[in-house]
Short mmCIF file of C-alpha atoms and ligand atoms in Angstrom, two decimals:
data_model
loop_
_atom_site.label_atom_id
_atom_site.label_comp_id
_atom_site.label_asym_id
_atom_site.label_seq_id
_atom_site.Cartn_x
_atom_site.Cartn_y
_atom_site.Cartn_z
CA MET A 1 -14.95 12.43 -0.85
CA ALA A 2 -16.08 12.14 2.75
CA ASN A 3 -14.54 8.72 3.31
CA GLU A 4 -11.12 9.94 2.23
CA ARG A 5 -10.75 12.11 5.31
CA ILE A 6 -8.30 11.45 8.09
CA SER A 7 -10.07 11.79 11.41
CA VAL A 8 -8.10 13.15 14.37
CA ILE A 9 -9.37 13.21 17.96
CA LYS A 10 -7.65 13.55 21.30
CA VAL A 11 -8.51 11.42 24.31
CA ARG A 12 -6.60 12.26 27.48
CA GLU A 13 -2.91 12.35 26.49
CA THR A 14 -3.42 10.36 23.33
CA LEU A 15 -4.10 11.43 19.79
CA MET A 16 -6.28 9.00 17.85
CA VAL A 17 -5.96 9.12 14.11
CA THR A 18 -8.18 7.03 11.86
CA MET A 19 -7.20 6.33 8.27
CA PRO A 20 -9.84 5.91 5.54
CA ALA A 21 -10.17 2.62 3.63
CA ASP A 22 -8.38 3.58 0.42
CA PRO A 23 -6.61 6.92 0.72
CA ASP A 24 -4.92 8.46 -2.30
CA ASP A 25 -1.26 9.53 -2.19
CA SER A 26 -1.98 13.13 -1.21
CA THR A 27 -4.19 11.98 1.68
CA ILE A 28 -1.39 9.67 2.81
CA THR A 29 1.14 12.48 2.58
CA ALA A 30 -1.23 14.77 4.50
CA LEU A 31 -1.21 12.19 7.28
CA GLN A 32 2.33 13.17 8.23
CA GLU A 33 1.66 16.91 8.43
CA GLU A 34 -1.68 16.58 10.15
CA VAL A 35 -0.42 14.16 12.75
CA LEU A 36 2.73 16.09 13.62
CA GLN A 37 0.90 19.39 13.89
CA ALA A 38 -1.87 17.86 15.97
CA MET A 39 0.69 16.23 18.30
CA ALA A 40 2.20 19.65 18.97
CA ARG A 41 -1.10 21.53 19.13
CA TYR A 42 -2.73 19.14 21.61
CA GLU A 43 0.50 18.41 23.49
CA ALA A 44 -0.23 14.73 23.12
CA SER A 45 2.25 12.18 24.39
CA GLY A 46 0.98 9.21 22.45
CA LEU A 47 -0.41 8.47 19.02
CA ILE A 48 -2.73 5.67 18.01
CA LEU A 49 -2.91 5.15 14.28
CA ASP A 50 -6.11 3.25 13.64
CA ILE A 51 -5.81 1.43 10.31
CA SER A 52 -8.68 -1.02 10.86
CA ALA A 53 -10.54 0.38 7.83
CA VAL A 54 -7.49 0.16 5.56
CA GLU A 55 -7.92 -2.49 2.86
CA THR A 56 -4.71 -1.98 0.92
CA MET A 57 -1.31 -0.93 2.17
CA ASP A 58 1.29 -0.70 -0.54
CA SER A 59 4.96 0.24 -0.09
CA PHE A 60 4.26 3.97 -0.30
CA PHE A 61 1.59 3.86 2.40
CA ALA A 62 3.63 1.55 4.65
CA ARG A 63 6.73 3.71 4.29
CA THR A 64 4.78 6.85 5.19
CA VAL A 65 3.32 5.18 8.28
CA VAL A 66 6.74 4.11 9.53
CA GLU A 67 8.25 7.52 8.74
CA THR A 68 5.45 9.20 10.67
CA THR A 69 6.06 7.05 13.75
CA ARG A 70 9.76 8.00 13.60
CA MET A 71 8.91 11.69 13.40
CA VAL A 72 6.51 11.39 16.32
CA GLU A 73 9.28 9.67 18.23
CA LEU A 74 11.60 12.60 17.49
CA MET A 75 8.99 14.85 19.04
CA GLY A 76 9.00 12.70 22.16
CA GLY A 77 5.82 10.75 21.47
CA LYS A 78 5.05 7.06 21.23
CA THR A 79 3.03 5.47 18.45
CA VAL A 80 0.94 2.33 18.32
CA ILE A 81 -0.50 1.11 15.04
CA ALA A 82 -3.89 -0.42 15.75
CA GLY A 83 -6.21 -2.76 13.92
CA MET A 84 -4.17 -3.97 10.95
CA ARG A 85 -6.34 -6.47 9.07
CA PRO A 86 -4.94 -10.01 8.69
CA SER A 87 -4.98 -9.69 4.89
CA VAL A 88 -3.02 -6.43 5.10
CA ALA A 89 -0.49 -7.91 7.53
CA ILE A 90 0.07 -10.94 5.28
CA THR A 91 0.42 -8.80 2.17
CA ALA A 92 2.73 -6.21 3.70
CA THR A 93 5.01 -8.97 4.99
CA GLN A 94 5.09 -10.73 1.64
CA LEU A 95 5.78 -7.45 -0.08
CA GLY A 96 8.90 -7.35 2.07
CA PHE A 97 7.89 -4.70 4.51
CA THR A 98 9.06 -4.76 8.11
CA PHE A 99 7.55 -2.37 10.57
CA GLY A 100 10.78 -2.36 12.54
CA ASN A 101 10.32 -1.42 16.16
CA THR A 102 6.90 0.08 15.57
CA LYS A 103 4.42 -1.10 18.18
CA THR A 104 1.21 -2.69 16.97
CA ALA A 105 -2.04 -3.67 18.66
CA LEU A 106 -5.07 -5.70 17.69
CA ASP A 107 -7.41 -2.76 18.21
CA VAL A 108 -7.63 0.71 19.71
CA ASP A 109 -8.46 -0.71 23.14
CA TYR A 110 -5.22 -2.68 23.37
CA ALA A 111 -3.34 0.25 21.89
CA LEU A 112 -4.50 2.48 24.75
CA ASP A 113 -3.33 -0.15 27.25
CA LEU A 114 0.00 -0.36 25.52
CA LEU A 115 0.53 3.40 25.60
CA GLY A 116 -0.48 3.52 29.26
CA ASP A 117 1.95 0.76 30.12
CA ARG A 118 4.84 1.99 28.12
CA HIS A 119 4.58 5.64 28.80
CA PRO A 120 5.21 6.42 32.44
CA ARG A 121 4.95 10.15 32.88
CA ARG A 122 8.35 10.55 34.34
CA PRO A 123 11.78 11.12 32.85
CA GLY A 124 14.02 8.15 32.22
CA HIS A 125 15.75 6.17 29.57
CA GLY A 126 14.00 3.70 27.29
CA ARG A 127 14.25 -0.09 27.47
CA MET B 1 -26.77 -7.14 -17.38
CA VAL B 2 -23.59 -8.04 -19.19
CA VAL B 3 -20.70 -8.63 -16.83
CA GLU B 4 -17.45 -7.49 -18.38
CA SER B 5 -14.50 -9.84 -18.00
CA TYR B 6 -11.96 -7.26 -19.05
CA GLY B 7 -11.35 -3.57 -18.67
CA GLU B 8 -8.93 -0.68 -18.88
CA VAL B 9 -7.93 2.27 -16.72
CA ASP B 10 -5.79 5.20 -17.86
CA ILE B 11 -3.18 6.34 -15.37
CA LEU B 12 -2.83 10.06 -16.07
CA ASP B 13 -2.69 11.52 -12.60
CA GLU B 14 -2.08 10.38 -9.08
CA SER B 15 -5.76 9.86 -8.24
CA HIS B 16 -5.95 7.22 -10.98
CA ILE B 17 -3.81 4.94 -8.82
CA VAL B 18 -6.87 4.75 -6.55
CA THR B 19 -9.08 4.04 -9.59
CA VAL B 20 -6.75 1.20 -10.57
CA ARG B 21 -6.99 -0.27 -7.07
CA LYS B 22 -10.81 -0.05 -7.00
CA THR B 23 -11.10 -1.60 -10.46
CA ILE B 24 -8.79 -4.48 -9.60
CA ARG B 25 -10.53 -5.06 -6.25
CA GLU B 26 -13.91 -5.36 -7.96
CA ALA B 27 -12.65 -7.57 -10.75
CA ALA B 28 -10.65 -9.93 -8.50
CA SER B 29 -13.54 -10.25 -6.03
CA ARG B 30 -15.94 -11.09 -8.82
CA ILE B 31 -13.58 -13.69 -10.25
CA GLY B 32 -13.89 -15.33 -6.84
CA PHE B 33 -10.58 -14.67 -5.11
CA GLY B 34 -10.65 -14.68 -1.30
CA VAL B 35 -9.98 -11.55 0.70
CA THR B 36 -6.24 -12.20 1.20
CA ASP B 37 -5.62 -12.90 -2.47
CA VAL B 38 -7.68 -9.87 -3.44
CA THR B 39 -5.49 -7.78 -1.13
CA ARG B 40 -2.33 -9.28 -2.68
CA ILE B 41 -3.53 -8.57 -6.22
CA VAL B 42 -4.68 -5.02 -5.43
CA THR B 43 -1.41 -4.24 -3.64
CA ALA B 44 0.65 -5.55 -6.55
CA GLY B 45 -1.45 -3.45 -8.93
CA SER B 46 -0.94 -0.38 -6.78
CA GLU B 47 2.85 -0.83 -6.95
CA LEU B 48 2.84 -1.19 -10.72
CA ALA B 49 0.44 1.72 -11.25
CA ARG B 50 2.61 3.95 -9.11
CA ASN B 51 5.75 2.88 -11.00
CA ALA B 52 4.11 3.70 -14.35
CA PHE B 53 2.93 7.07 -13.09
CA HIS B 54 6.13 7.91 -11.26
CA TYR B 55 8.72 6.85 -13.83
CA ALA B 56 6.81 7.34 -17.09
CA GLY B 57 4.43 10.15 -16.13
CA ARG B 58 1.46 8.18 -17.43
CA GLY B 59 0.41 4.72 -18.48
CA VAL B 60 -2.49 2.32 -18.82
CA MET B 61 -3.67 -0.74 -16.92
CA ARG B 62 -5.63 -3.48 -18.67
CA TRP B 63 -7.16 -6.40 -16.82
CA GLN B 64 -8.85 -9.55 -17.99
CA GLU B 65 -10.19 -12.78 -16.63
CA VAL B 66 -8.07 -15.72 -17.80
CA GLU B 67 -8.55 -19.46 -17.84
CA ASN B 68 -6.15 -22.37 -17.92
CA GLY B 69 -7.48 -25.92 -17.47
CA GLN B 70 -8.63 -26.31 -13.90
CA SER B 71 -7.74 -22.74 -12.99
CA ILE B 72 -9.21 -19.33 -13.53
CA GLY B 73 -7.42 -16.14 -12.76
CA ILE B 74 -6.79 -12.51 -13.39
CA GLU B 75 -4.21 -10.91 -15.65
CA LEU B 76 -3.07 -7.32 -15.23
CA VAL B 77 -1.01 -5.53 -17.87
CA PHE B 78 0.64 -2.20 -17.09
CA GLU B 79 2.01 -0.39 -20.11
CA ASP B 80 3.89 2.87 -20.31
CA HIS B 81 6.01 4.74 -22.82
CA GLY B 82 8.48 6.13 -20.33
CA PRO B 83 12.27 5.82 -20.09
CA GLY B 84 12.30 2.01 -19.79
CA ILE B 85 14.48 -0.06 -17.49
CA ALA B 86 18.13 -0.50 -18.50
CA ASN B 87 18.93 -3.42 -16.21
CA LEU B 88 15.95 -5.62 -15.40
CA GLU B 89 17.87 -7.97 -13.13
CA GLN B 90 18.97 -5.05 -11.02
CA ALA B 91 15.46 -3.52 -10.93
CA LEU B 92 14.15 -6.81 -9.53
CA GLU B 93 16.65 -6.86 -6.68
CA PRO B 94 15.06 -6.00 -3.36
CA GLY B 95 16.34 -2.60 -2.26
CA TYR B 96 17.33 -1.34 -5.69
CA SER B 97 15.79 2.05 -6.42
CA THR B 98 16.72 4.99 -8.63
CA SER B 99 14.28 7.28 -6.83
CA GLY B 100 15.22 6.90 -3.19
CA GLY B 101 12.35 4.45 -2.69
CA LEU B 102 12.61 1.18 -0.82
CA GLY B 103 13.06 -0.78 -4.03
CA MET B 104 10.27 -3.03 -2.91
CA GLY B 105 7.69 -2.59 -5.67
CA LEU B 106 8.94 -5.01 -8.33
CA PRO B 107 10.40 -7.80 -6.14
CA GLY B 108 7.38 -7.54 -3.82
CA THR B 109 4.93 -7.73 -6.70
CA LYS B 110 6.68 -10.85 -7.95
CA ARG B 111 6.15 -12.52 -4.57
CA LEU B 112 2.51 -11.45 -4.31
CA MET B 113 1.54 -12.75 -7.77
CA ASP B 114 1.94 -16.19 -9.39
CA GLU B 115 3.50 -14.97 -12.62
CA MET B 116 5.29 -11.82 -13.67
CA ASP B 117 6.75 -10.84 -17.00
CA ILE B 118 8.53 -7.56 -17.69
CA ARG B 119 9.38 -6.23 -21.14
CA SER B 120 11.25 -3.01 -21.30
CA ARG B 121 13.31 -1.07 -23.79
CA VAL B 122 15.30 1.98 -22.89
CA GLY B 123 13.70 5.03 -24.47
CA GLU B 124 10.55 3.12 -25.50
CA GLY B 125 8.78 2.05 -22.37
CA THR B 126 7.87 -0.76 -20.05
CA THR B 127 5.14 -3.41 -20.03
CA VAL B 128 4.63 -5.48 -16.91
CA THR B 129 2.23 -8.44 -17.01
CA VAL B 130 1.20 -10.27 -13.83
CA ARG B 131 -1.20 -13.14 -13.22
CA LYS B 132 -2.80 -14.76 -10.21
CA TRP B 133 -4.59 -18.11 -10.37
CA ARG B 134 -7.14 -20.00 -8.35
CA ARG B 135 -8.75 -23.42 -8.79
CA LYS B 136 -12.20 -23.39 -10.36
N1 ATP C 201 7.60 1.62 -15.31
C1 ATP C 201 8.92 1.88 -15.10
N2 ATP C 201 9.62 2.66 -15.96
C2 ATP C 201 10.94 2.93 -15.75
N3 ATP C 201 11.64 2.45 -14.70
C3 ATP C 201 11.01 1.67 -13.82
C4 ATP C 201 9.62 1.35 -13.95
N4 ATP C 201 9.27 0.55 -12.91
C5 ATP C 201 10.37 0.39 -12.17
N5 ATP C 201 11.43 1.05 -12.68
C6 ATP C 201 12.81 1.07 -12.18
O1 ATP C 201 13.01 -0.05 -11.34
C7 ATP C 201 13.42 0.39 -10.02
C8 ATP C 201 12.81 -0.54 -8.98
O2 ATP C 201 11.39 -0.40 -8.95
P1 ATP C 201 10.61 -0.76 -7.61
O3 ATP C 201 9.17 -0.48 -7.81
O4 ATP C 201 11.01 -2.14 -7.20
O5 ATP C 201 11.22 0.23 -6.53
P2 ATP C 201 11.01 1.82 -6.36
O6 ATP C 201 9.85 2.26 -7.20
O7 ATP C 201 12.32 2.49 -6.62
O8 ATP C 201 10.67 1.96 -4.82
P3 ATP C 201 9.29 1.51 -4.09
O9 ATP C 201 8.42 0.88 -5.11
O10 ATP C 201 9.70 0.58 -3.00
O11 ATP C 201 8.72 2.80 -3.57
C9 ATP C 201 12.95 1.82 -9.92
O12 ATP C 201 13.70 2.57 -8.99
C10 ATP C 201 13.13 2.31 -11.36
O13 ATP C 201 14.46 2.66 -11.61
MG1 MG C 202 7.99 1.28 -7.11
#
């Protein structure tokens, strides 16, 4: 199914990953592998996870997204989750899910700003 | 065209969790739920479908339109013949999981829906019924 594909593109230092509307579990699991390998391959410093098409995020999907951001962090990258629909945000919160310290943005545009702001290309400690 | 007000989806492999979500989305939208409620109902259904598949290996989801005075709604029944749940109270506690999950499925589903009823017998299986209502 064409709409079940994860799309991955790189713009400058940032990897942009777009999730399909209703991915099955194996597509969600593939997200982790694909993203981590692409981060390394393209030497990207930031990741934008565009979930604006996503209509349903259950606990499995949400957990995989948060896990992926942690793994990217381990590799030295920063993640911003972009475009979460209001209905998805309400539902995930009611389900009991917290996205912890994961950064979020209204859309990809803001996410790029956020990565630019928060990712000075020099060594230093966070916070 | 006859519009069905009930239906059934077998959960035999992982891809059927997606079928369950699509079926519920269509049914709930047609019953007239708004986008946020549709998302709540579909998400709850996804949790229960995954539980049936994960813990019992297979199961079935039945849905129907329901009516009660000034309200109409949707009822989802998930039935499996898996191991059952020994301690229901414990299973409903947020964070309780026997599979290294977040233990969010059952307590979360309860919050997302208006009614939830679980019947389970160890060694026989589990039936979870949930309902969501809206005013006519
Ligand atoms: N259909 C079922 N058959 C047997 N046991 C079940 C079933 N559904 C739930 N359980 C039991 O109840 C526990 C809690 O379920 P719940 O869905 O809340 O969390 P989880 O599946 O462990 O994790 P999560 O859903 O957050 O990924 C499960 O760990 C399992 O032991
Ligand atoms: Mg579960």
